Amino acid sequence: QVQLVESGGGLVQAGGSLKLSCAASERTFSNYGMGWFRQAPGKEREFVAGISWSGNTYYADSVKGRFTISRDNGKNTVYLQMNSLKPEDTAVYYCAAGITPYSTTVRRTTAAYNYWGQGTQVTVSS
């Protein structure tokens, strides 16, 4: 059972930055793609960014150029650097571990991930 623990959320003014971290409990973390999703009140959970086991990345159009996903396999941790934050970025952010190992494709649907963290709140004030 893989456990994922997010941290780094908080309250920030529009235009500010936050860096989210997601620590995985398993040393096989490096074999799997990882994703960041978010869910705002009353909305469905949506894909934000993903990184394959080989380092390929993919971003939602809404965050492209502002957010950067990265991973440190030595620390079993994936990061989401968020810059130029906007009020519409306000949501609970979740990290997730992919189902299929050694996939070079970044998956963008929740069904492609089988382990989820508890979420961390990000609030951007205007």
PDB file of C-alpha atoms in Angstrom:
ATOM      1  CA  GLN A   1       0.000   0.000   0.000  1.00  0.00           C
ATOM      2  CA  VAL A   2       1.526   3.272  -1.139  1.00  0.00           C
ATOM      3  CA  GLN A   3       0.946   6.267   1.086  1.00  0.00           C
ATOM      4  CA  LEU A   4       1.186   9.775  -0.319  1.00  0.00           C
ATOM      5  CA  VAL A   5       1.430  12.828   1.918  1.00  0.00           C
ATOM      6  CA  GLU A   6       1.073  16.324   0.472  1.00  0.00           C
ATOM      7  CA  SER A   7       2.333  19.500   2.089  1.00  0.00           C
ATOM      8  CA  GLY A   8       2.979  23.112   1.196  1.00  0.00           C
ATOM      9  CA  GLY A   9      -0.507  24.466   0.713  1.00  0.00           C
ATOM     10  CA  GLY A  10      -1.688  27.719   2.224  1.00  0.00           C
ATOM     11  CA  LEU A  11      -3.063  31.197   1.658  1.00  0.00           C
ATOM     12  CA  VAL A  12      -1.318  33.458  -0.844  1.00  0.00           C
ATOM     13  CA  GLN A  13      -2.148  36.675  -2.648  1.00  0.00           C
ATOM     14  CA  ALA A  14      -2.731  36.720  -6.386  1.00  0.00           C
ATOM     15  CA  GLY A  15       0.578  36.797  -8.215  1.00  0.00           C
ATOM     16  CA  GLY A  16       2.351  34.915  -5.453  1.00  0.00           C
ATOM     17  CA  SER A  17       3.958  31.485  -5.400  1.00  0.00           C
ATOM     18  CA  LEU A  18       3.662  28.212  -3.516  1.00  0.00           C
ATOM     19  CA  LYS A  19       5.519  24.931  -3.770  1.00  0.00           C
ATOM     20  CA  LEU A  20       3.650  21.724  -3.020  1.00  0.00           C
ATOM     21  CA  SER A  21       5.409  18.510  -2.064  1.00  0.00           C
ATOM     22  CA  CYS A  22       4.169  14.940  -2.127  1.00  0.00           C
ATOM     23  CA  ALA A  23       6.166  12.298  -0.287  1.00  0.00           C
ATOM     24  CA  ALA A  24       5.622   8.624  -1.165  1.00  0.00           C
ATOM     25  CA  SER A  25       6.173   5.769   1.243  1.00  0.00           C
ATOM     26  CA  GLU A  26       7.349   3.213  -1.309  1.00  0.00           C
ATOM     27  CA  ARG A  27      10.848   3.004  -2.748  1.00  0.00           C
ATOM     28  CA  THR A  28       9.325   1.811  -6.064  1.00  0.00           C
ATOM     29  CA  PHE A  29       7.908   5.311  -6.424  1.00  0.00           C
ATOM     30  CA  SER A  30      10.451   6.028  -9.153  1.00  0.00           C
ATOM     31  CA  ASN A  31       8.906   3.394 -11.433  1.00  0.00           C
ATOM     32  CA  TYR A  32       5.546   5.148 -11.679  1.00  0.00           C
ATOM     33  CA  GLY A  33       4.132   8.284 -13.183  1.00  0.00           C
ATOM     34  CA  MET A  34       2.826  10.869 -10.740  1.00  0.00           C
ATOM     35  CA  GLY A  35       0.123  13.457 -11.133  1.00  0.00           C
ATOM     36  CA  TRP A  36      -1.272  16.536  -9.467  1.00  0.00           C
ATOM     37  CA  PHE A  37      -5.014  17.146  -9.558  1.00  0.00           C
ATOM     38  CA  ARG A  38      -7.206  19.779  -7.945  1.00  0.00           C
ATOM     39  CA  GLN A  39     -10.802  20.101  -6.895  1.00  0.00           C
ATOM     40  CA  ALA A  40     -12.618  23.357  -6.245  1.00  0.00           C
ATOM     41  CA  PRO A  41     -15.905  23.469  -4.304  1.00  0.00           C
ATOM     42  CA  GLY A  42     -18.773  22.244  -6.447  1.00  0.00           C
ATOM     43  CA  LYS A  43     -16.495  21.148  -9.279  1.00  0.00           C
ATOM     44  CA  GLU A  44     -15.058  17.868 -10.452  1.00  0.00           C
ATOM     45  CA  ARG A  45     -11.486  16.902  -9.762  1.00  0.00           C
ATOM     46  CA  GLU A  46      -9.320  18.051 -12.655  1.00  0.00           C
ATOM     47  CA  PHE A  47      -5.850  17.251 -13.931  1.00  0.00           C
ATOM     48  CA  VAL A  48      -3.209  19.892 -13.302  1.00  0.00           C
ATOM     49  CA  ALA A  49       0.172  18.363 -14.165  1.00  0.00           C
ATOM     50  CA  GLY A  50       1.823  14.987 -14.526  1.00  0.00           C
ATOM     51  CA  ILE A  51       5.280  13.503 -14.819  1.00  0.00           C
ATOM     52  CA  SER A  52       6.142  10.067 -16.155  1.00  0.00           C
ATOM     53  CA  TRP A  53       8.667   7.717 -14.590  1.00  0.00           C
ATOM     54  CA  SER A  54      11.116   8.839 -17.278  1.00  0.00           C
ATOM     55  CA  GLY A  55      10.570  12.534 -16.621  1.00  0.00           C
ATOM     56  CA  ASN A  56       8.146  13.481 -19.394  1.00  0.00           C
ATOM     57  CA  THR A  57       5.770  16.207 -18.255  1.00  0.00           C
ATOM     58  CA  TYR A  58       2.353  17.464 -19.276  1.00  0.00           C
ATOM     59  CA  TYR A  59       0.312  20.414 -18.061  1.00  0.00           C
ATOM     60  CA  ALA A  60      -3.283  21.540 -18.231  1.00  0.00           C
ATOM     61  CA  ASP A  61      -3.655  24.567 -20.465  1.00  0.00           C
ATOM     62  CA  SER A  62      -4.840  26.636 -17.506  1.00  0.00           C
ATOM     63  CA  VAL A  63      -1.501  26.282 -15.688  1.00  0.00           C
ATOM     64  CA  LYS A  64       0.965  25.959 -18.551  1.00  0.00           C
ATOM     65  CA  GLY A  65       3.811  28.421 -18.177  1.00  0.00           C
ATOM     66  CA  ARG A  66       2.999  29.066 -14.515  1.00  0.00           C
ATOM     67  CA  PHE A  67       3.307  25.651 -12.828  1.00  0.00           C
ATOM     68  CA  THR A  68       6.230  23.222 -12.923  1.00  0.00           C
ATOM     69  CA  ILE A  69       6.133  19.588 -11.857  1.00  0.00           C
ATOM     70  CA  SER A  70       9.316  17.775 -10.901  1.00  0.00           C
ATOM     71  CA  ARG A  71      10.404  14.691  -9.026  1.00  0.00           C
ATOM     72  CA  ASP A  72      13.301  13.631  -6.823  1.00  0.00           C
ATOM     73  CA  ASN A  73      13.398   9.845  -6.905  1.00  0.00           C
ATOM     74  CA  GLY A  74      16.092   9.738  -4.239  1.00  0.00           C
ATOM     75  CA  LYS A  75      13.651  11.380  -1.848  1.00  0.00           C
ATOM     76  CA  ASN A  76      10.520   9.633  -3.172  1.00  0.00           C
ATOM     77  CA  THR A  77       9.002  13.075  -3.624  1.00  0.00           C
ATOM     78  CA  VAL A  78       7.186  14.928  -6.382  1.00  0.00           C
ATOM     79  CA  TYR A  79       6.841  18.701  -6.386  1.00  0.00           C
ATOM     80  CA  LEU A  80       4.534  21.277  -7.910  1.00  0.00           C
ATOM     81  CA  GLN A  81       5.982  24.777  -8.134  1.00  0.00           C
ATOM     82  CA  MET A  82       3.141  27.239  -8.636  1.00  0.00           C
ATOM     83  CA  ASN A  83       3.937  30.783  -9.748  1.00  0.00           C
ATOM     84  CA  SER A  84       1.760  33.725 -10.770  1.00  0.00           C
ATOM     85  CA  LEU A  85      -1.127  32.273  -8.828  1.00  0.00           C
ATOM     86  CA  LYS A  86      -4.655  33.387  -9.633  1.00  0.00           C
ATOM     87  CA  PRO A  87      -7.851  33.272  -7.535  1.00  0.00           C
ATOM     88  CA  GLU A  88      -9.167  30.584  -9.902  1.00  0.00           C
ATOM     89  CA  ASP A  89      -6.307  28.324  -8.771  1.00  0.00           C
ATOM     90  CA  THR A  90      -8.005  28.046  -5.373  1.00  0.00           C
ATOM     91  CA  ALA A  91      -8.734  24.379  -4.695  1.00  0.00           C
ATOM     92  CA  VAL A  92      -7.698  21.311  -2.759  1.00  0.00           C
ATOM     93  CA  TYR A  93      -4.661  19.866  -4.505  1.00  0.00           C
ATOM     94  CA  TYR A  94      -4.081  16.112  -4.593  1.00  0.00           C
ATOM     95  CA  CYS A  95      -1.103  14.105  -5.716  1.00  0.00           C
ATOM     96  CA  ALA A  96      -1.594  10.646  -7.153  1.00  0.00           C
ATOM     97  CA  ALA A  97       0.489   7.652  -8.192  1.00  0.00           C
ATOM     98  CA  GLY A  98      -0.102   5.991 -11.541  1.00  0.00           C
ATOM     99  CA  ILE A  99      -1.291   2.411 -11.989  1.00  0.00           C
ATOM    100  CA  THR A 100       1.095   1.349 -14.741  1.00  0.00           C
ATOM    101  CA  PRO A 101       4.856   1.215 -14.110  1.00  0.00           C
ATOM    102  CA  TYR A 102       7.406   2.329 -16.697  1.00  0.00           C
ATOM    103  CA  SER A 103       4.878   4.243 -18.762  1.00  0.00           C
ATOM    104  CA  THR A 104       6.341   7.127 -20.752  1.00  0.00           C
ATOM    105  CA  THR A 105       2.887   8.618 -21.316  1.00  0.00           C
ATOM    106  CA  VAL A 106       1.560  11.176 -18.844  1.00  0.00           C
ATOM    107  CA  ARG A 107      -1.966  10.121 -17.900  1.00  0.00           C
ATOM    108  CA  ARG A 108      -4.546  12.844 -17.415  1.00  0.00           C
ATOM    109  CA  THR A 109      -7.577  11.020 -16.073  1.00  0.00           C
ATOM    110  CA  THR A 110      -8.280  10.100 -12.457  1.00  0.00           C
ATOM    111  CA  ALA A 111      -8.890   6.493 -13.531  1.00  0.00           C
ATOM    112  CA  ALA A 112      -5.208   6.136 -14.430  1.00  0.00           C
ATOM    113  CA  TYR A 113      -4.150   6.691 -10.814  1.00  0.00           C
ATOM    114  CA  ASN A 114      -4.805   4.305  -7.965  1.00  0.00           C
ATOM    115  CA  TYR A 115      -3.172   5.931  -4.947  1.00  0.00           C
ATOM    116  CA  TRP A 116      -4.104   9.388  -3.717  1.00  0.00           C
ATOM    117  CA  GLY A 117      -2.938  11.724  -1.014  1.00  0.00           C
ATOM    118  CA  GLN A 118      -5.248  13.404   1.460  1.00  0.00           C
ATOM    119  CA  GLY A 119      -5.049  16.769  -0.289  1.00  0.00           C
ATOM    120  CA  THR A 120      -3.716  20.183   0.650  1.00  0.00           C
ATOM    121  CA  GLN A 121      -5.699  23.421   0.469  1.00  0.00           C
ATOM    122  CA  VAL A 122      -4.461  26.246  -1.731  1.00  0.00           C
ATOM    123  CA  THR A 123      -6.280  29.557  -1.416  1.00  0.00           C
ATOM    124  CA  VAL A 124      -5.401  32.526  -3.612  1.00  0.00           C
ATOM    125  CA  SER A 125      -6.866  35.868  -2.577  1.00  0.00           C
ATOM    126  CA  SER A 126      -7.520  38.682  -5.024  1.00  0.00           C
TER     127      SER A 126
END
